[in-house]
Coordinates of C-alpha atoms in Angstrom, one line a residue:
M1 CA -9.1 -4.3 -18.2
E2 CA -8.0 -1.7 -20.8
V3 CA -7.2 -3.1 -24.2
T4 CA -5.5 -1.0 -26.9
F5 CA -4.2 -2.1 -30.3
Q6 CA -0.8 -0.7 -30.7
P7 CA 2.3 -2.4 -32.0
S8 CA 4.3 -1.8 -28.8
H9 CA 1.8 -3.5 -26.6
A10 CA 1.8 -7.3 -25.9
V11 CA -1.2 -9.5 -25.2
L12 CA -1.1 -10.4 -21.5
C13 CA -2.3 -14.0 -20.7
H14 CA -2.9 -14.4 -17.0
T15 CA -4.1 -17.6 -15.4
Q16 CA -7.6 -17.4 -13.9
S17 CA -9.5 -19.7 -11.5
R18 CA -12.3 -21.8 -13.0
S19 CA -14.6 -20.3 -10.5
A20 CA -14.0 -16.7 -11.7
S21 CA -17.1 -15.0 -12.9
T22 CA -17.5 -14.7 -16.6
S23 CA -18.6 -11.0 -16.3
S24 CA -15.1 -10.0 -15.1
L25 CA -13.2 -12.0 -17.8
L26 CA -14.8 -10.9 -21.1
P27 CA -12.5 -11.3 -24.1
P28 CA -11.5 -8.0 -25.6
F29 CA -11.8 -9.2 -29.3
T30 CA -12.4 -12.2 -31.5
Y31 CA -11.0 -13.3 -34.8
K32 CA -12.9 -15.5 -37.3
G33 CA -15.3 -16.5 -34.6
L34 CA -12.5 -17.4 -32.1
S35 CA -12.3 -15.4 -28.9
I36 CA -8.8 -14.3 -28.1
G37 CA -8.2 -15.0 -24.4
C38 CA -10.6 -17.8 -23.8
S39 CA -11.9 -21.1 -25.3
P40 CA -13.4 -20.6 -28.9
C41 CA -16.8 -21.7 -27.6
R42 CA -16.9 -19.1 -24.9
W43 CA -17.8 -15.4 -25.0
P44 CA -17.7 -14.5 -28.7
I45 CA -17.9 -10.7 -28.3
L46 CA -16.3 -8.6 -31.0
A47 CA -15.8 -9.2 -34.7
N48 CA -12.3 -8.5 -36.0
L49 CA -8.8 -8.8 -34.8
S50 CA -7.0 -5.5 -35.3
K51 CA -4.1 -5.6 -37.8
F52 CA -2.0 -4.0 -35.0
A53 CA -2.3 -7.0 -32.7
C54 CA 1.1 -8.0 -31.3
R55 CA 3.2 -10.9 -32.4
S56 CA 4.1 -11.8 -28.8
V57 CA 2.1 -13.1 -25.9
L58 CA 3.1 -12.5 -22.3
C59 CA 2.4 -15.6 -20.2
I60 CA 2.2 -15.6 -16.4
Q61 CA 2.3 -19.1 -15.0
R62 CA -0.2 -20.2 -12.4
K63 CA 2.3 -20.1 -9.5
H64 CA 3.5 -16.6 -10.5
G65 CA 7.1 -17.8 -10.8
G66 CA 7.7 -15.0 -13.3
I67 CA 6.8 -13.9 -16.8
S68 CA 7.8 -15.7 -20.0
W69 CA 7.4 -14.7 -23.6
C70 CA 5.7 -17.0 -26.2
N71 CA 6.8 -16.2 -29.7
I72 CA 3.3 -16.3 -31.3
D73 CA 1.8 -14.5 -34.2
A74 CA -1.5 -13.6 -32.6
K75 CA -3.4 -13.1 -35.8
E76 CA -2.2 -16.3 -37.5
D77 CA -1.9 -18.7 -34.6
F78 CA -5.0 -17.8 -32.7
G79 CA -6.9 -18.1 -35.8
R80 CA -6.2 -21.8 -36.1
P81 CA -9.1 -24.0 -35.1
N82 CA -7.4 -26.0 -32.4
Y83 CA -4.9 -23.4 -31.2
D84 CA -6.6 -22.9 -27.8
I85 CA -6.0 -26.6 -27.0
R86 CA -2.4 -26.4 -28.1
L87 CA -1.7 -23.3 -26.0
H88 CA -3.3 -25.0 -23.0
T89 CA -1.1 -28.1 -23.5
Q90 CA 2.1 -26.2 -24.1
H91 CA 1.8 -23.6 -21.3
R92 CA -0.5 -25.4 -18.9
L93 CA -3.0 -22.6 -18.7
S94 CA -6.5 -23.5 -17.8
R95 CA -8.1 -20.2 -18.9
Y96 CA -6.9 -16.9 -20.2
A97 CA -7.8 -13.3 -19.6
V98 CA -6.3 -10.9 -22.2
G99 CA -5.5 -7.3 -21.5
R100 CA -2.9 -4.7 -22.1
S101 CA 0.4 -5.3 -20.5
G102 CA 1.9 -2.2 -18.9
L103 CA 5.2 -4.0 -18.5
T104 CA 5.8 -4.2 -22.2
E105 CA 6.1 -0.4 -22.5
A106 CA 9.4 -0.2 -20.5
G107 CA 10.4 -3.9 -20.4
T108 CA 12.1 -6.2 -22.7
A109 CA 11.5 -9.8 -23.7
G110 CA 12.6 -12.2 -21.0
A111 CA 12.3 -9.6 -18.2
D112 CA 10.9 -10.9 -14.9
Y113 CA 8.3 -9.2 -12.8
P114 CA 8.2 -10.4 -9.2
L115 CA 4.7 -11.6 -8.2
P116 CA 4.7 -12.8 -4.6
E117 CA 3.3 -16.2 -4.2
V118 CA 0.6 -16.6 -1.5
N119 CA 1.3 -19.8 0.4
T120 CA -0.3 -21.5 3.4
V121 CA 2.4 -20.3 5.7
S122 CA 1.7 -16.6 4.9
K123 CA -2.0 -17.1 5.5
F124 CA -1.4 -18.7 8.9
R125 CA 1.0 -15.9 9.8
G126 CA -1.7 -13.4 8.9
M127 CA -4.2 -15.2 11.1
G128 CA -1.7 -15.2 13.9
F129 CA -0.9 -11.5 13.4
Y130 CA -4.6 -10.5 13.7
A131 CA -5.2 -12.9 16.6
I132 CA -2.3 -11.3 18.6
T133 CA -3.2 -7.7 17.8
S134 CA -6.9 -8.3 18.7
F135 CA -6.1 -10.0 22.0
N136 CA -3.6 -7.3 23.0
A137 CA -5.9 -4.5 21.9
I138 CA -8.7 -5.5 24.3
Y139 CA -6.8 -5.3 27.5
L140 CA -4.6 -2.4 26.4
F141 CA -7.7 -0.4 25.4
L142 CA -9.1 -1.0 28.9
L143 CA -5.8 0.3 30.4
M144 CA -6.0 3.4 28.1
L145 CA -9.7 3.9 29.1
V146 CA -8.8 4.0 32.8
A147 CA -5.9 6.4 32.2
H148 CA -7.8 8.7 29.9
P149 CA -9.2 11.1 32.6
F150 CA -5.7 11.7 34.0
V151 CA -4.3 12.1 30.5
L152 CA -6.9 14.8 29.7
L153 CA -6.1 16.6 32.9
L154 CA -2.3 16.4 32.7
D155 CA -1.3 16.0 29.1
R156 CA -4.3 16.9 26.9
Y157 CA -2.6 17.5 23.6
R158 CA 0.4 15.2 23.4
R159 CA -1.2 12.3 25.3
K160 CA 2.2 10.5 25.8
A161 CA 0.7 7.9 28.1
H162 CA -1.7 6.7 25.4
M163 CA 1.1 6.7 22.8
F164 CA 3.2 4.6 25.1
I165 CA 0.4 2.0 25.4
A166 CA 0.0 2.1 21.6
K167 CA 3.8 1.5 21.2
V168 CA 3.5 -1.6 23.5
W169 CA 0.6 -2.8 21.4
A170 CA 2.4 -2.4 18.1
T171 CA 5.7 -3.8 19.4
V172 CA 4.1 -6.9 20.8
T173 CA 2.1 -7.5 17.6
V174 CA 4.9 -7.0 15.1
T175 CA 8.0 -8.4 16.9
P176 CA 6.9 -12.1 16.6
F177 CA 6.6 -11.8 12.8
A178 CA 9.2 -9.3 11.5
K179 CA 12.4 -7.8 12.7
I180 CA 12.5 -3.9 12.7
K181 CA 15.8 -2.2 12.2
F182 CA 16.0 1.5 13.0
E183 CA 18.5 3.9 11.4
G184 CA 18.9 7.6 12.4
L185 CA 17.1 7.6 15.7
E186 CA 19.5 10.4 16.7
N187 CA 17.7 12.6 14.2
L188 CA 14.4 12.5 16.1
P189 CA 13.5 15.8 17.7
P190 CA 12.9 15.7 21.5
P191 CA 9.6 14.2 22.6
D192 CA 8.2 17.5 23.7
A193 CA 9.3 19.4 20.5
P194 CA 6.5 19.8 18.0
A195 CA 7.3 18.7 14.4
V196 CA 5.6 17.5 11.2
Y197 CA 6.6 13.8 10.4
V198 CA 6.1 12.5 6.9
S199 CA 6.7 9.1 5.4
N200 CA 6.1 6.9 2.3
H201 CA 3.1 4.6 2.5
Q202 CA 3.4 1.0 1.3
S203 CA 1.3 -1.2 3.6
F204 CA -1.3 -1.5 6.4
L205 CA 1.7 -2.6 8.4
D206 CA 3.2 1.0 8.3
I207 CA 1.0 2.2 11.2
Y208 CA 2.3 -0.5 13.5
V209 CA 5.9 0.1 12.6
L210 CA 5.6 3.9 13.1
L211 CA 4.0 3.4 16.5
T212 CA 7.1 1.5 17.6
I213 CA 9.2 4.7 17.2
G214 CA 7.5 6.0 20.4
R215 CA 6.9 9.6 19.5
P216 CA 3.6 11.2 20.5
F217 CA 2.5 12.4 17.0
K218 CA -1.1 12.5 15.8
F219 CA -2.0 10.5 12.8
I220 CA -4.7 11.5 10.3
S221 CA -7.3 8.8 9.6
K222 CA -10.5 8.3 7.6
T223 CA -13.6 8.9 9.7
S224 CA -14.9 5.4 9.0
I225 CA -12.0 3.8 10.9
F226 CA -13.3 5.4 14.1
L227 CA -16.3 3.1 13.9
Y228 CA -14.2 0.0 14.3
P229 CA -14.7 -1.6 17.8
I230 CA -11.7 -1.3 20.1
V231 CA -9.2 0.0 17.5
G232 CA -11.4 3.0 16.5
W233 CA -12.2 3.8 20.1
A234 CA -8.5 3.7 21.0
M235 CA -7.8 6.1 18.1
F236 CA -10.3 8.5 19.5
L237 CA -8.7 8.4 22.9
M238 CA -5.3 8.9 21.4
G239 CA -6.5 12.1 19.6
V240 CA -6.1 10.8 16.1
I241 CA -7.4 13.4 13.6
P242 CA -10.5 12.4 11.5
L243 CA -10.7 13.2 7.8
K244 CA -13.2 12.8 5.1
R245 CA -11.1 12.5 2.0
M246 CA -13.5 13.9 -0.6
D247 CA -14.9 16.6 1.7
S248 CA -13.1 20.0 1.2
K249 CA -14.6 21.3 4.4
S250 CA -13.3 18.3 6.4
Q251 CA -9.9 18.8 4.8
L252 CA -9.8 22.4 5.9
E253 CA -10.9 21.6 9.4
C254 CA -8.2 18.9 9.6
L255 CA -5.5 21.4 8.6
K256 CA -6.7 23.9 11.2
R257 CA -6.7 21.3 13.9
C258 CA -3.1 20.2 13.0
I259 CA -1.9 23.8 13.2
D260 CA -3.7 24.2 16.6
L261 CA -2.1 21.1 17.9
I262 CA 1.4 22.1 16.8
K263 CA 1.0 25.5 18.5
K264 CA 0.1 23.7 21.7
G265 CA 3.2 21.5 21.6
A266 CA 2.0 18.3 19.8
S267 CA 3.3 16.8 16.7
V268 CA 1.4 15.5 13.6
F269 CA 2.1 12.7 11.1
F270 CA 1.3 12.7 7.4
F271 CA 1.5 10.2 4.6
P272 CA 1.9 12.9 1.8
E273 CA 1.1 10.4 -1.0
G274 CA -2.4 10.2 0.4
T275 CA -2.8 6.5 0.0
R276 CA -0.8 3.3 -0.1
S277 CA 1.4 2.7 -3.1
K278 CA 0.2 -0.3 -5.1
D279 CA 3.5 -1.1 -6.8
G280 CA 6.0 0.0 -4.2
K281 CA 7.0 3.1 -6.2
L282 CA 6.9 6.5 -4.4
G283 CA 4.0 8.6 -5.5
S284 CA 3.7 12.3 -5.8
F285 CA 3.4 14.3 -2.5
K286 CA 0.6 16.6 -1.6
K287 CA 1.6 19.9 0.0
G288 CA -0.8 20.0 3.0
A289 CA 1.7 18.7 5.6
F290 CA 4.4 21.1 4.3
S291 CA 2.1 24.1 4.3
I292 CA 1.5 23.4 8.0
A293 CA 5.2 23.1 8.7
A294 CA 5.9 26.4 6.8
K295 CA 3.1 28.2 8.5
T296 CA 4.0 27.1 12.1
K297 CA 7.8 27.2 11.5
V298 CA 8.4 23.7 12.8
P299 CA 10.8 21.1 11.3
V300 CA 9.7 18.4 8.9
V301 CA 11.1 15.0 9.8
P302 CA 11.2 12.7 6.7
I303 CA 11.0 8.9 7.4
T304 CA 11.5 6.1 4.9
L305 CA 9.8 2.8 5.4
I306 CA 11.4 -0.2 3.6
G307 CA 10.0 -3.7 3.4
T308 CA 6.5 -3.3 4.8
G309 CA 4.9 -3.6 1.3
K310 CA 6.6 -7.0 0.7
I311 CA 5.5 -8.4 4.1
M312 CA 1.9 -7.3 3.9
P313 CA 1.2 -6.1 0.3
P314 CA -1.5 -3.5 -0.2
G315 CA -4.9 -5.1 -1.0
R316 CA -3.7 -8.4 0.6
E317 CA -3.9 -7.6 4.3
A318 CA -5.0 -11.2 5.2
I319 CA -1.5 -12.5 4.6
L320 CA 1.9 -11.8 6.2
N321 CA 5.0 -12.8 4.4
T322 CA 8.4 -13.3 6.0
G323 CA 10.9 -10.5 5.9
S324 CA 12.4 -7.6 7.8
V325 CA 11.5 -3.9 8.0
K326 CA 13.9 -1.0 8.0
V327 CA 13.0 2.5 9.3
V328 CA 15.3 5.3 8.2
I329 CA 14.8 8.6 10.1
H330 CA 16.3 11.5 8.2
K331 CA 17.6 14.8 9.5
P332 CA 14.9 17.4 10.1
I333 CA 14.5 20.1 7.5
Q334 CA 13.0 23.5 8.0
G335 CA 11.9 26.4 5.8
N336 CA 9.2 28.9 4.9
D337 CA 8.4 27.6 1.4
A338 CA 6.0 24.6 1.4
E339 CA 6.9 23.8 -2.2
V340 CA 10.6 23.5 -1.4
L341 CA 9.9 21.4 1.8
C342 CA 7.7 19.1 -0.2
S343 CA 10.2 18.6 -3.0
E344 CA 13.2 18.2 -0.6
S345 CA 11.3 15.7 1.6
R346 CA 10.3 13.6 -1.4
N347 CA 13.8 13.5 -2.8
I348 CA 15.2 12.4 0.5
I349 CA 12.8 9.5 0.8
A350 CA 13.1 8.6 -2.9
D351 CA 17.0 8.5 -2.5
A352 CA 16.7 6.2 0.5
L353 CA 14.3 3.8 -1.4
N354 CA 16.6 3.8 -4.4
R355 CA 19.7 2.9 -2.3
Q356 CA 17.8 -0.2 -1.0
G357 CA 17.2 -1.3 -4.6

């Protein structure tokens, strides 16, 4: 954690498990031999409490029901011999990790920050989700494998038969757990018309939801994913484009392959943010997808995904919360300037996210 001593920053007290390793919860400072953020007998690290230490402590309860403010003078109250015991009694916190709160910069006292609670139901739903997707992947992959020679012979670049199988797989997997609502399906280009599709990226669930649209576009994926049994092999048969993120040569080859596929009538799909958003906010867009669209003179189809990040939060792929997903397909945009296409696409998706609150 990053700790800075500035008047506008609050001390963040977050409940930690007793089994947490001590190396990951080192207290950032001490005062008069007392460690701020843990029991006085634990981890005495630094010497002095900065005179800029805040006068408020931001406390998150164990069940993450929200955030409450404790009106505490950090320098005075934490310096008292038995204050750790009193704070434990008053706020029912078994152990504290102290760090800088990014919320205090823009928030006000009493503001709530929604932290989803992981319950047993969500864990069992996650287990059921992966059980269904694994079972379906096995026999649908075998079907894809049988059809592959005919696909290469008759539809080498679009591979619509494989995409149909993938659509069935995604639909059967997602439907029992979440309702998907589509808006703007009339804005989709014809299946045989090449285009560059772009979308925001919130969750691992995004891929499943996008496959249910049923358009034969080519995703771009990390090369390591192709090594996964069944799923990685199916991606290879579908013609998914491999990419080594930190390899400039691989990136160049990926762009060339995308251009070649578009010229031969296939469509490609990009997540212009490059990775999943950790907080649900839309990140900056990279221009690669829009450079391809401008160069090949094909339309860009912006798509907004809403709700996937709440159902399967990034970094917590083992759980599946209840909820619904909305897919908004916007009108295609076209142009010769990659910068303009990038900015316009991001604004369209951002506006749709903002309207949903």
